[in-house]
Amino acid sequence: MSLKPWEFENPPCAEVGHQLYYMLDRYPDLEEEEPDLDINSYKKAISICKTCPYQEPCASWGIKNEVYGIWGGITPKERRQIRRRQGIVLARSLDKR
């Protein structure tokens, strides 16, 4: 059985809190362009993800299950692009793009 990201043992993201990974949840109208307001937070979150031993399974989870937030160093926009290329459809209808 595969672990869900929140079940990983001591991931680096747990030390900084989830807010850093969900900037666009606070600014949903800015999601499409991922503006400079969020870029610094994204860069910090992504740099933390790059140090994580769980980066690959977390990214895979995000691609298959998540619309918002940074998962395994991948932004929402990047996940949408990956899903389109790979023909992945989320089980829920939240991914409208």
PDB file of N, CA and C in Angstrom:
ATOM      1  N   MET A   1       0.845  -1.185   0.000  1.00  0.00           N
ATOM      2  CA  MET A   1       0.000   0.000   0.000  1.00  0.00           C
ATOM      3  C   MET A   1       0.888   1.246   0.000  1.00  0.00           C
ATOM      4  N   SER A   2       0.564   2.180  -0.825  1.00  0.00           N
ATOM      5  CA  SER A   2       1.321   3.405  -0.995  1.00  0.00           C
ATOM      6  C   SER A   2       0.869   4.469   0.017  1.00  0.00           C
ATOM      7  N   LEU A   3       1.833   5.202   0.558  1.00  0.00           N
ATOM      8  CA  LEU A   3       1.514   6.251   1.522  1.00  0.00           C
ATOM      9  C   LEU A   3       1.014   7.511   0.821  1.00  0.00           C
ATOM     10  N   LYS A   4       0.135   8.213   1.496  1.00  0.00           N
ATOM     11  CA  LYS A   4      -0.297   9.522   1.036  1.00  0.00           C
ATOM     12  C   LYS A   4       0.727  10.534   1.560  1.00  0.00           C
ATOM     13  N   PRO A   5       0.916  11.683   0.889  1.00  0.00           N
ATOM     14  CA  PRO A   5       1.944  12.633   1.306  1.00  0.00           C
ATOM     15  C   PRO A   5       1.893  13.019   2.782  1.00  0.00           C
ATOM     16  N   TRP A   6       0.731  13.158   3.363  1.00  0.00           N
ATOM     17  CA  TRP A   6       0.637  13.554   4.763  1.00  0.00           C
ATOM     18  C   TRP A   6       0.991  12.409   5.712  1.00  0.00           C
ATOM     19  N   GLU A   7       1.229  11.217   5.166  1.00  0.00           N
ATOM     20  CA  GLU A   7       1.646  10.075   5.981  1.00  0.00           C
ATOM     21  C   GLU A   7       3.162   9.854   5.947  1.00  0.00           C
ATOM     22  N   PHE A   8       3.889  10.631   5.143  1.00  0.00           N
ATOM     23  CA  PHE A   8       5.341  10.484   5.071  1.00  0.00           C
ATOM     24  C   PHE A   8       5.964  10.796   6.427  1.00  0.00           C
ATOM     25  N   GLU A   9       7.064  10.139   6.713  1.00  0.00           N
ATOM     26  CA  GLU A   9       7.745  10.335   7.986  1.00  0.00           C
ATOM     27  C   GLU A   9       8.710  11.522   7.909  1.00  0.00           C
ATOM     28  N   ASN A  10       8.427  12.550   8.672  1.00  0.00           N
ATOM     29  CA  ASN A  10       9.266  13.745   8.792  1.00  0.00           C
ATOM     30  C   ASN A  10       9.653  14.410   7.461  1.00  0.00           C
ATOM     31  N   PRO A  11       8.694  14.729   6.608  1.00  0.00           N
ATOM     32  CA  PRO A  11       9.056  15.443   5.371  1.00  0.00           C
ATOM     33  C   PRO A  11       9.460  16.877   5.705  1.00  0.00           C
ATOM     34  N   PRO A  12      10.373  17.465   4.938  1.00  0.00           N
ATOM     35  CA  PRO A  12      10.815  18.838   5.209  1.00  0.00           C
ATOM     36  C   PRO A  12       9.683  19.864   5.204  1.00  0.00           C
ATOM     37  N   CYS A  13       8.646  19.636   4.426  1.00  0.00           N
ATOM     38  CA  CYS A  13       7.542  20.600   4.363  1.00  0.00           C
ATOM     39  C   CYS A  13       6.793  20.701   5.692  1.00  0.00           C
ATOM     40  N   ALA A  14       6.834  19.645   6.492  1.00  0.00           N
ATOM     41  CA  ALA A  14       6.138  19.662   7.776  1.00  0.00           C
ATOM     42  C   ALA A  14       6.750  20.686   8.725  1.00  0.00           C
ATOM     43  N   GLU A  15       7.998  21.037   8.493  1.00  0.00           N
ATOM     44  CA  GLU A  15       8.682  21.991   9.364  1.00  0.00           C
ATOM     45  C   GLU A  15       8.279  23.440   9.092  1.00  0.00           C
ATOM     46  N   VAL A  16       7.779  23.726   7.898  1.00  0.00           N
ATOM     47  CA  VAL A  16       7.434  25.114   7.555  1.00  0.00           C
ATOM     48  C   VAL A  16       5.930  25.376   7.524  1.00  0.00           C
ATOM     49  N   GLY A  17       5.123  24.359   7.546  1.00  0.00           N
ATOM     50  CA  GLY A  17       3.679  24.537   7.527  1.00  0.00           C
ATOM     51  C   GLY A  17       3.108  24.563   6.116  1.00  0.00           C
ATOM     52  N   HIS A  18       1.850  24.285   6.012  1.00  0.00           N
ATOM     53  CA  HIS A  18       1.209  24.125   4.701  1.00  0.00           C
ATOM     54  C   HIS A  18       0.888  25.434   3.991  1.00  0.00           C
ATOM     55  N   GLN A  19       0.843  26.563   4.696  1.00  0.00           N
ATOM     56  CA  GLN A  19       0.459  27.827   4.064  1.00  0.00           C
ATOM     57  C   GLN A  19       1.366  28.180   2.896  1.00  0.00           C
ATOM     58  N   LEU A  20       2.643  27.915   3.025  1.00  0.00           N
ATOM     59  CA  LEU A  20       3.601  28.222   1.971  1.00  0.00           C
ATOM     60  C   LEU A  20       3.251  27.506   0.670  1.00  0.00           C
ATOM     61  N   TYR A  21       2.645  26.352   0.769  1.00  0.00           N
ATOM     62  CA  TYR A  21       2.345  25.517  -0.390  1.00  0.00           C
ATOM     63  C   TYR A  21       0.985  25.826  -1.015  1.00  0.00           C
ATOM     64  N   TYR A  22       0.239  26.715  -0.402  1.00  0.00           N
ATOM     65  CA  TYR A  22      -1.106  27.024  -0.876  1.00  0.00           C
ATOM     66  C   TYR A  22      -1.340  28.504  -1.094  1.00  0.00           C
ATOM     67  N   MET A  23      -0.366  29.219  -1.607  1.00  0.00           N
ATOM     68  CA  MET A  23      -0.519  30.653  -1.846  1.00  0.00           C
ATOM     69  C   MET A  23      -1.715  30.957  -2.743  1.00  0.00           C
ATOM     70  N   LEU A  24      -1.919  30.164  -3.763  1.00  0.00           N
ATOM     71  CA  LEU A  24      -3.007  30.452  -4.704  1.00  0.00           C
ATOM     72  C   LEU A  24      -4.376  30.183  -4.119  1.00  0.00           C
ATOM     73  N   ASP A  25      -4.438  29.406  -3.053  1.00  0.00           N
ATOM     74  CA  ASP A  25      -5.725  29.227  -2.392  1.00  0.00           C
ATOM     75  C   ASP A  25      -6.175  30.549  -1.768  1.00  0.00           C
ATOM     76  N   ARG A  26      -5.188  31.364  -1.373  1.00  0.00           N
ATOM     77  CA  ARG A  26      -5.507  32.657  -0.780  1.00  0.00           C
ATOM     78  C   ARG A  26      -5.779  33.715  -1.844  1.00  0.00           C
ATOM     79  N   TYR A  27      -5.294  33.486  -3.058  1.00  0.00           N
ATOM     80  CA  TYR A  27      -5.468  34.424  -4.161  1.00  0.00           C
ATOM     81  C   TYR A  27      -5.976  33.675  -5.399  1.00  0.00           C
ATOM     82  N   PRO A  28      -7.147  33.053  -5.326  1.00  0.00           N
ATOM     83  CA  PRO A  28      -7.601  32.200  -6.428  1.00  0.00           C
ATOM     84  C   PRO A  28      -7.768  32.933  -7.752  1.00  0.00           C
ATOM     85  N   ASP A  29      -8.065  34.218  -7.722  1.00  0.00           N
ATOM     86  CA  ASP A  29      -8.241  34.951  -8.968  1.00  0.00           C
ATOM     87  C   ASP A  29      -6.911  35.177  -9.685  1.00  0.00           C
ATOM     88  N   LEU A  30      -5.790  34.912  -9.035  1.00  0.00           N
ATOM     89  CA  LEU A  30      -4.479  35.111  -9.633  1.00  0.00           C
ATOM     90  C   LEU A  30      -3.881  33.819 -10.165  1.00  0.00           C
ATOM     91  N   GLU A  31      -4.595  32.720 -10.059  1.00  0.00           N
ATOM     92  CA  GLU A  31      -4.045  31.407 -10.370  1.00  0.00           C
ATOM     93  C   GLU A  31      -3.505  31.273 -11.783  1.00  0.00           C
ATOM     94  N   GLU A  32      -4.202  31.785 -12.756  1.00  0.00           N
ATOM     95  CA  GLU A  32      -3.820  31.528 -14.145  1.00  0.00           C
ATOM     96  C   GLU A  32      -2.396  31.984 -14.468  1.00  0.00           C
ATOM     97  N   GLU A  33      -2.026  33.145 -14.020  1.00  0.00           N
ATOM     98  CA  GLU A  33      -0.715  33.671 -14.394  1.00  0.00           C
ATOM     99  C   GLU A  33       0.359  33.388 -13.365  1.00  0.00           C
ATOM    100  N   GLU A  34      -0.001  32.888 -12.199  1.00  0.00           N
ATOM    101  CA  GLU A  34       0.950  32.671 -11.117  1.00  0.00           C
ATOM    102  C   GLU A  34       1.854  33.895 -10.984  1.00  0.00           C
ATOM    103  N   PRO A  35       1.315  35.016 -10.537  1.00  0.00           N
ATOM    104  CA  PRO A  35       2.004  36.302 -10.549  1.00  0.00           C
ATOM    105  C   PRO A  35       3.201  36.372  -9.605  1.00  0.00           C
ATOM    106  N   ASP A  36       3.947  37.457  -9.741  1.00  0.00           N
ATOM    107  CA  ASP A  36       5.134  37.658  -8.917  1.00  0.00           C
ATOM    108  C   ASP A  36       4.815  37.607  -7.433  1.00  0.00           C
ATOM    109  N   LEU A  37       3.621  38.011  -7.055  1.00  0.00           N
ATOM    110  CA  LEU A  37       3.223  37.958  -5.653  1.00  0.00           C
ATOM    111  C   LEU A  37       3.436  36.563  -5.088  1.00  0.00           C
ATOM    112  N   ASP A  38       3.170  35.556  -5.874  1.00  0.00           N
ATOM    113  CA  ASP A  38       3.281  34.175  -5.416  1.00  0.00           C
ATOM    114  C   ASP A  38       4.598  33.510  -5.801  1.00  0.00           C
ATOM    115  N   ILE A  39       5.323  34.062  -6.729  1.00  0.00           N
ATOM    116  CA  ILE A  39       6.530  33.421  -7.236  1.00  0.00           C
ATOM    117  C   ILE A  39       7.555  33.169  -6.133  1.00  0.00           C
ATOM    118  N   ASN A  40       7.782  34.126  -5.241  1.00  0.00           N
ATOM    119  CA  ASN A  40       8.769  33.911  -4.184  1.00  0.00           C
ATOM    120  C   ASN A  40       8.355  32.783  -3.256  1.00  0.00           C
ATOM    121  N   SER A  41       7.082  32.699  -2.927  1.00  0.00           N
ATOM    122  CA  SER A  41       6.617  31.591  -2.090  1.00  0.00           C
ATOM    123  C   SER A  41       6.734  30.271  -2.831  1.00  0.00           C
ATOM    124  N   TYR A  42       6.374  30.293  -4.112  1.00  0.00           N
ATOM    125  CA  TYR A  42       6.516  29.076  -4.910  1.00  0.00           C
ATOM    126  C   TYR A  42       7.964  28.618  -4.950  1.00  0.00           C
ATOM    127  N   LYS A  43       8.871  29.563  -5.183  1.00  0.00           N
ATOM    128  CA  LYS A  43      10.289  29.204  -5.260  1.00  0.00           C
ATOM    129  C   LYS A  43      10.773  28.608  -3.952  1.00  0.00           C
ATOM    130  N   LYS A  44      10.350  29.189  -2.835  1.00  0.00           N
ATOM    131  CA  LYS A  44      10.756  28.652  -1.534  1.00  0.00           C
ATOM    132  C   LYS A  44      10.180  27.251  -1.326  1.00  0.00           C
ATOM    133  N   ALA A  45       8.908  27.082  -1.621  1.00  0.00           N
ATOM    134  CA  ALA A  45       8.275  25.773  -1.461  1.00  0.00           C
ATOM    135  C   ALA A  45       8.952  24.734  -2.358  1.00  0.00           C
ATOM    136  N   ILE A  46       9.200  25.096  -3.590  1.00  0.00           N
ATOM    137  CA  ILE A  46       9.829  24.171  -4.537  1.00  0.00           C
ATOM    138  C   ILE A  46      11.240  23.817  -4.088  1.00  0.00           C
ATOM    139  N   SER A  47      11.982  24.795  -3.544  1.00  0.00           N
ATOM    140  CA  SER A  47      13.338  24.495  -3.081  1.00  0.00           C
ATOM    141  C   SER A  47      13.309  23.533  -1.899  1.00  0.00           C
ATOM    142  N   ILE A  48      12.296  23.632  -1.060  1.00  0.00           N
ATOM    143  CA  ILE A  48      12.150  22.680   0.048  1.00  0.00           C
ATOM    144  C   ILE A  48      11.809  21.302  -0.506  1.00  0.00           C
ATOM    145  N   CYS A  49      10.928  21.255  -1.491  1.00  0.00           N
ATOM    146  CA  CYS A  49      10.560  19.970  -2.107  1.00  0.00           C
ATOM    147  C   CYS A  49      11.780  19.257  -2.697  1.00  0.00           C
ATOM    148  N   LYS A  50      12.687  20.029  -3.277  1.00  0.00           N
ATOM    149  CA  LYS A  50      13.866  19.436  -3.908  1.00  0.00           C
ATOM    150  C   LYS A  50      14.783  18.744  -2.906  1.00  0.00           C
ATOM    151  N   THR A  51      14.660  19.078  -1.628  1.00  0.00           N
ATOM    152  CA  THR A  51      15.478  18.434  -0.603  1.00  0.00           C
ATOM    153  C   THR A  51      14.796  17.208  -0.005  1.00  0.00           C
ATOM    154  N   CYS A  52      13.580  16.949  -0.417  1.00  0.00           N
ATOM    155  CA  CYS A  52      12.756  15.914   0.210  1.00  0.00           C
ATOM    156  C   CYS A  52      12.956  14.540  -0.421  1.00  0.00           C
ATOM    157  N   PRO A  53      13.146  13.515   0.402  1.00  0.00           N
ATOM    158  CA  PRO A  53      13.273  12.170  -0.137  1.00  0.00           C
ATOM    159  C   PRO A  53      11.960  11.633  -0.716  1.00  0.00           C
ATOM    160  N   TYR A  54      10.851  12.322  -0.441  1.00  0.00           N
ATOM    161  CA  TYR A  54       9.533  11.891  -0.918  1.00  0.00           C
ATOM    162  C   TYR A  54       9.055  12.710  -2.116  1.00  0.00           C
ATOM    163  N   GLN A  55       9.934  13.464  -2.738  1.00  0.00           N
ATOM    164  CA  GLN A  55       9.516  14.368  -3.810  1.00  0.00           C
ATOM    165  C   GLN A  55       8.770  13.633  -4.926  1.00  0.00           C
ATOM    166  N   GLU A  56       9.293  12.535  -5.399  1.00  0.00           N
ATOM    167  CA  GLU A  56       8.663  11.827  -6.513  1.00  0.00           C
ATOM    168  C   GLU A  56       7.276  11.287  -6.170  1.00  0.00           C
ATOM    169  N   PRO A  57       7.106  10.561  -5.059  1.00  0.00           N
ATOM    170  CA  PRO A  57       5.745  10.083  -4.772  1.00  0.00           C
ATOM    171  C   PRO A  57       4.773  11.218  -4.446  1.00  0.00           C
ATOM    172  N   CYS A  58       5.273  12.303  -3.876  1.00  0.00           N
ATOM    173  CA  CYS A  58       4.417  13.446  -3.585  1.00  0.00           C
ATOM    174  C   CYS A  58       3.959  14.108  -4.886  1.00  0.00           C
ATOM    175  N   ALA A  59       4.882  14.277  -5.828  1.00  0.00           N
ATOM    176  CA  ALA A  59       4.528  14.857  -7.130  1.00  0.00           C
ATOM    177  C   ALA A  59       3.517  13.978  -7.853  1.00  0.00           C
ATOM    178  N   SER A  60       3.745  12.690  -7.820  1.00  0.00           N
ATOM    179  CA  SER A  60       2.828  11.753  -8.471  1.00  0.00           C
ATOM    180  C   SER A  60       1.427  11.857  -7.855  1.00  0.00           C
ATOM    181  N   TRP A  61       1.372  11.928  -6.535  1.00  0.00           N
ATOM    182  CA  TRP A  61       0.089  12.097  -5.842  1.00  0.00           C
ATOM    183  C   TRP A  61      -0.590  13.381  -6.304  1.00  0.00           C
ATOM    184  N   GLY A  62       0.177  14.460  -6.332  1.00  0.00           N
ATOM    185  CA  GLY A  62      -0.381  15.749  -6.740  1.00  0.00           C
ATOM    186  C   GLY A  62      -0.941  15.725  -8.150  1.00  0.00           C
ATOM    187  N   ILE A  63      -0.218  15.106  -9.047  1.00  0.00           N
ATOM    188  CA  ILE A  63      -0.666  15.016 -10.444  1.00  0.00           C
ATOM    189  C   ILE A  63      -1.987  14.260 -10.534  1.00  0.00           C
ATOM    190  N   LYS A  64      -2.118  13.208  -9.769  1.00  0.00           N
ATOM    191  CA  LYS A  64      -3.302  12.347  -9.855  1.00  0.00           C
ATOM    192  C   LYS A  64      -4.473  12.794  -8.985  1.00  0.00           C
ATOM    193  N   ASN A  65      -4.208  13.672  -8.001  1.00  0.00           N
ATOM    194  CA  ASN A  65      -5.256  13.956  -7.024  1.00  0.00           C
ATOM    195  C   ASN A  65      -5.479  15.412  -6.641  1.00  0.00           C
ATOM    196  N   GLU A  66      -4.565  16.312  -6.958  1.00  0.00           N
ATOM    197  CA  GLU A  66      -4.649  17.658  -6.398  1.00  0.00           C
ATOM    198  C   GLU A  66      -4.724  18.765  -7.447  1.00  0.00           C
ATOM    199  N   VAL A  67      -5.578  19.740  -7.187  1.00  0.00           N
ATOM    200  CA  VAL A  67      -5.727  20.893  -8.052  1.00  0.00           C
ATOM    201  C   VAL A  67      -4.907  22.061  -7.512  1.00  0.00           C
ATOM    202  N   TYR A  68      -4.904  22.254  -6.212  1.00  0.00           N
ATOM    203  CA  TYR A  68      -4.257  23.404  -5.590  1.00  0.00           C
ATOM    204  C   TYR A  68      -2.962  23.029  -4.892  1.00  0.00           C
ATOM    205  N   GLY A  69      -2.133  24.023  -4.671  1.00  0.00           N
ATOM    206  CA  GLY A  69      -0.921  23.852  -3.878  1.00  0.00           C
ATOM    207  C   GLY A  69       0.257  23.301  -4.663  1.00  0.00           C
ATOM    208  N   ILE A  70       1.399  23.299  -3.986  1.00  0.00           N
ATOM    209  CA  ILE A  70       2.623  22.718  -4.528  1.00  0.00           C
ATOM    210  C   ILE A  70       2.702  21.293  -4.001  1.00  0.00           C
ATOM    211  N   TRP A  71       2.906  20.350  -4.885  1.00  0.00           N
ATOM    212  CA  TRP A  71       3.043  18.935  -4.508  1.00  0.00           C
ATOM    213  C   TRP A  71       4.284  18.390  -5.200  1.00  0.00           C
ATOM    214  N   GLY A  72       5.262  17.964  -4.422  1.00  0.00           N
ATOM    215  CA  GLY A  72       6.493  17.427  -4.995  1.00  0.00           C
ATOM    216  C   GLY A  72       7.226  18.427  -5.873  1.00  0.00           C
ATOM    217  N   GLY A  73       7.075  19.700  -5.566  1.00  0.00           N
ATOM    218  CA  GLY A  73       7.762  20.733  -6.326  1.00  0.00           C
ATOM    219  C   GLY A  73       7.073  21.130  -7.620  1.00  0.00           C
ATOM    220  N   ILE A  74       5.841  20.695  -7.814  1.00  0.00           N
ATOM    221  CA  ILE A  74       5.115  20.980  -9.057  1.00  0.00           C
ATOM    222  C   ILE A  74       3.935  21.906  -8.769  1.00  0.00           C
ATOM    223  N   THR A  75       3.840  22.987  -9.540  1.00  0.00           N
ATOM    224  CA  THR A  75       2.770  23.972  -9.357  1.00  0.00           C
ATOM    225  C   THR A  75       1.448  23.463  -9.946  1.00  0.00           C
ATOM    226  N   PRO A  76       0.337  24.104  -9.582  1.00  0.00           N
ATOM    227  CA  PRO A  76      -0.951  23.716 -10.168  1.00  0.00           C
ATOM    228  C   PRO A  76      -0.947  23.778 -11.697  1.00  0.00           C
ATOM    229  N   LYS A  77      -0.365  24.841 -12.238  1.00  0.00           N
ATOM    230  CA  LYS A  77      -0.320  24.997 -13.691  1.00  0.00           C
ATOM    231  C   LYS A  77       0.493  23.870 -14.337  1.00  0.00           C
ATOM    232  N   GLU A  78       1.620  23.532 -13.752  1.00  0.00           N
ATOM    233  CA  GLU A  78       2.450  22.436 -14.286  1.00  0.00           C
ATOM    234  C   GLU A  78       1.707  21.103 -14.216  1.00  0.00           C
ATOM    235  N   ARG A  79       0.975  20.883 -13.126  1.00  0.00           N
ATOM    236  CA  ARG A  79       0.213  19.628 -13.012  1.00  0.00           C
ATOM    237  C   ARG A  79      -0.879  19.545 -14.070  1.00  0.00           C
ATOM    238  N   ARG A  80      -1.562  20.672 -14.343  1.00  0.00           N
ATOM    239  CA  ARG A  80      -2.583  20.667 -15.403  1.00  0.00           C
ATOM    240  C   ARG A  80      -1.958  20.290 -16.741  1.00  0.00           C
ATOM    241  N   GLN A  81      -0.789  20.854 -17.029  1.00  0.00           N
ATOM    242  CA  GLN A  81      -0.107  20.550 -18.293  1.00  0.00           C
ATOM    243  C   GLN A  81       0.286  19.075 -18.366  1.00  0.00           C
ATOM    244  N   ILE A  82       0.788  18.532 -17.281  1.00  0.00           N
ATOM    245  CA  ILE A  82       1.175  17.114 -17.237  1.00  0.00           C
ATOM    246  C   ILE A  82      -0.060  16.242 -17.438  1.00  0.00           C
ATOM    247  N   ARG A  83      -1.155  16.572 -16.753  1.00  0.00           N
ATOM    248  CA  ARG A  83      -2.389  15.775 -16.898  1.00  0.00           C
ATOM    249  C   ARG A  83      -2.883  15.790 -18.340  1.00  0.00           C
ATOM    250  N   ARG A  84      -2.829  16.952 -18.972  1.00  0.00           N
ATOM    251  CA  ARG A  84      -3.260  17.024 -20.378  1.00  0.00           C
ATOM    252  C   ARG A  84      -2.402  16.126 -21.256  1.00  0.00           C
ATOM    253  N   ARG A  85      -1.088  16.234 -21.097  1.00  0.00           N
ATOM    254  CA  ARG A  85      -0.169  15.425 -21.923  1.00  0.00           C
ATOM    255  C   ARG A  85      -0.357  13.930 -21.684  1.00  0.00           C
ATOM    256  N   GLN A  86      -0.612  13.549 -20.435  1.00  0.00           N
ATOM    257  CA  GLN A  86      -0.716  12.134 -20.099  1.00  0.00           C
ATOM    258  C   GLN A  86      -2.147  11.616 -20.128  1.00  0.00           C
ATOM    259  N   GLY A  87      -3.097  12.473 -20.412  1.00  0.00           N
ATOM    260  CA  GLY A  87      -4.496  12.048 -20.482  1.00  0.00           C
ATOM    261  C   GLY A  87      -5.073  11.675 -19.126  1.00  0.00           C
ATOM    262  N   ILE A  88      -4.591  12.298 -18.075  1.00  0.00           N
ATOM    263  CA  ILE A  88      -5.071  12.021 -16.723  1.00  0.00           C
ATOM    264  C   ILE A  88      -6.259  12.925 -16.426  1.00  0.00           C
ATOM    265  N   VAL A  89      -7.332  12.324 -15.937  1.00  0.00           N
ATOM    266  CA  VAL A  89      -8.519  13.068 -15.549  1.00  0.00           C
ATOM    267  C   VAL A  89      -8.703  12.872 -14.053  1.00  0.00           C
ATOM    268  N   LEU A  90      -8.855  13.971 -13.335  1.00  0.00           N
ATOM    269  CA  LEU A  90      -9.062  13.868 -11.898  1.00  0.00           C
ATOM    270  C   LEU A  90     -10.427  13.263 -11.614  1.00  0.00           C
ATOM    271  N   ALA A  91     -10.515  12.529 -10.524  1.00  0.00           N
ATOM    272  CA  ALA A  91     -11.762  11.893 -10.141  1.00  0.00           C
ATOM    273  C   ALA A  91     -12.822  12.936  -9.795  1.00  0.00           C
ATOM    274  N   ARG A  92     -12.386  14.069  -9.313  1.00  0.00           N
ATOM    275  CA  ARG A  92     -13.337  15.130  -8.990  1.00  0.00           C
ATOM    276  C   ARG A  92     -13.326  16.191 -10.077  1.00  0.00           C
ATOM    277  N   SER A  93     -14.346  16.963 -10.155  1.00  0.00           N
ATOM    278  CA  SER A  93     -14.493  17.912 -11.265  1.00  0.00           C
ATOM    279  C   SER A  93     -13.887  19.283 -10.955  1.00  0.00           C
ATOM    280  N   LEU A  94     -12.913  19.369 -10.066  1.00  0.00           N
ATOM    281  CA  LEU A  94     -12.325  20.644  -9.697  1.00  0.00           C
ATOM    282  C   LEU A  94     -11.363  21.174 -10.745  1.00  0.00           C
ATOM    283  N   ASP A  95     -10.762  20.302 -11.535  1.00  0.00           N
ATOM    284  CA  ASP A  95      -9.757  20.726 -12.499  1.00  0.00           C
ATOM    285  C   ASP A  95     -10.450  21.148 -13.790  1.00  0.00           C
ATOM    286  N   LYS A  96     -10.849  22.409 -13.861  1.00  0.00           N
ATOM    287  CA  LYS A  96     -11.671  22.898 -14.967  1.00  0.00           C
ATOM    288  C   LYS A  96     -10.849  23.369 -16.161  1.00  0.00           C
ATOM    289  N   ARG A  97      -9.546  23.393 -16.073  1.00  0.00           N
ATOM    290  CA  ARG A  97      -8.730  23.933 -17.161  1.00  0.00           C
ATOM    291  C   ARG A  97      -8.277  22.856 -18.090  1.00  0.00           C
TER     292      ARG A  97
END
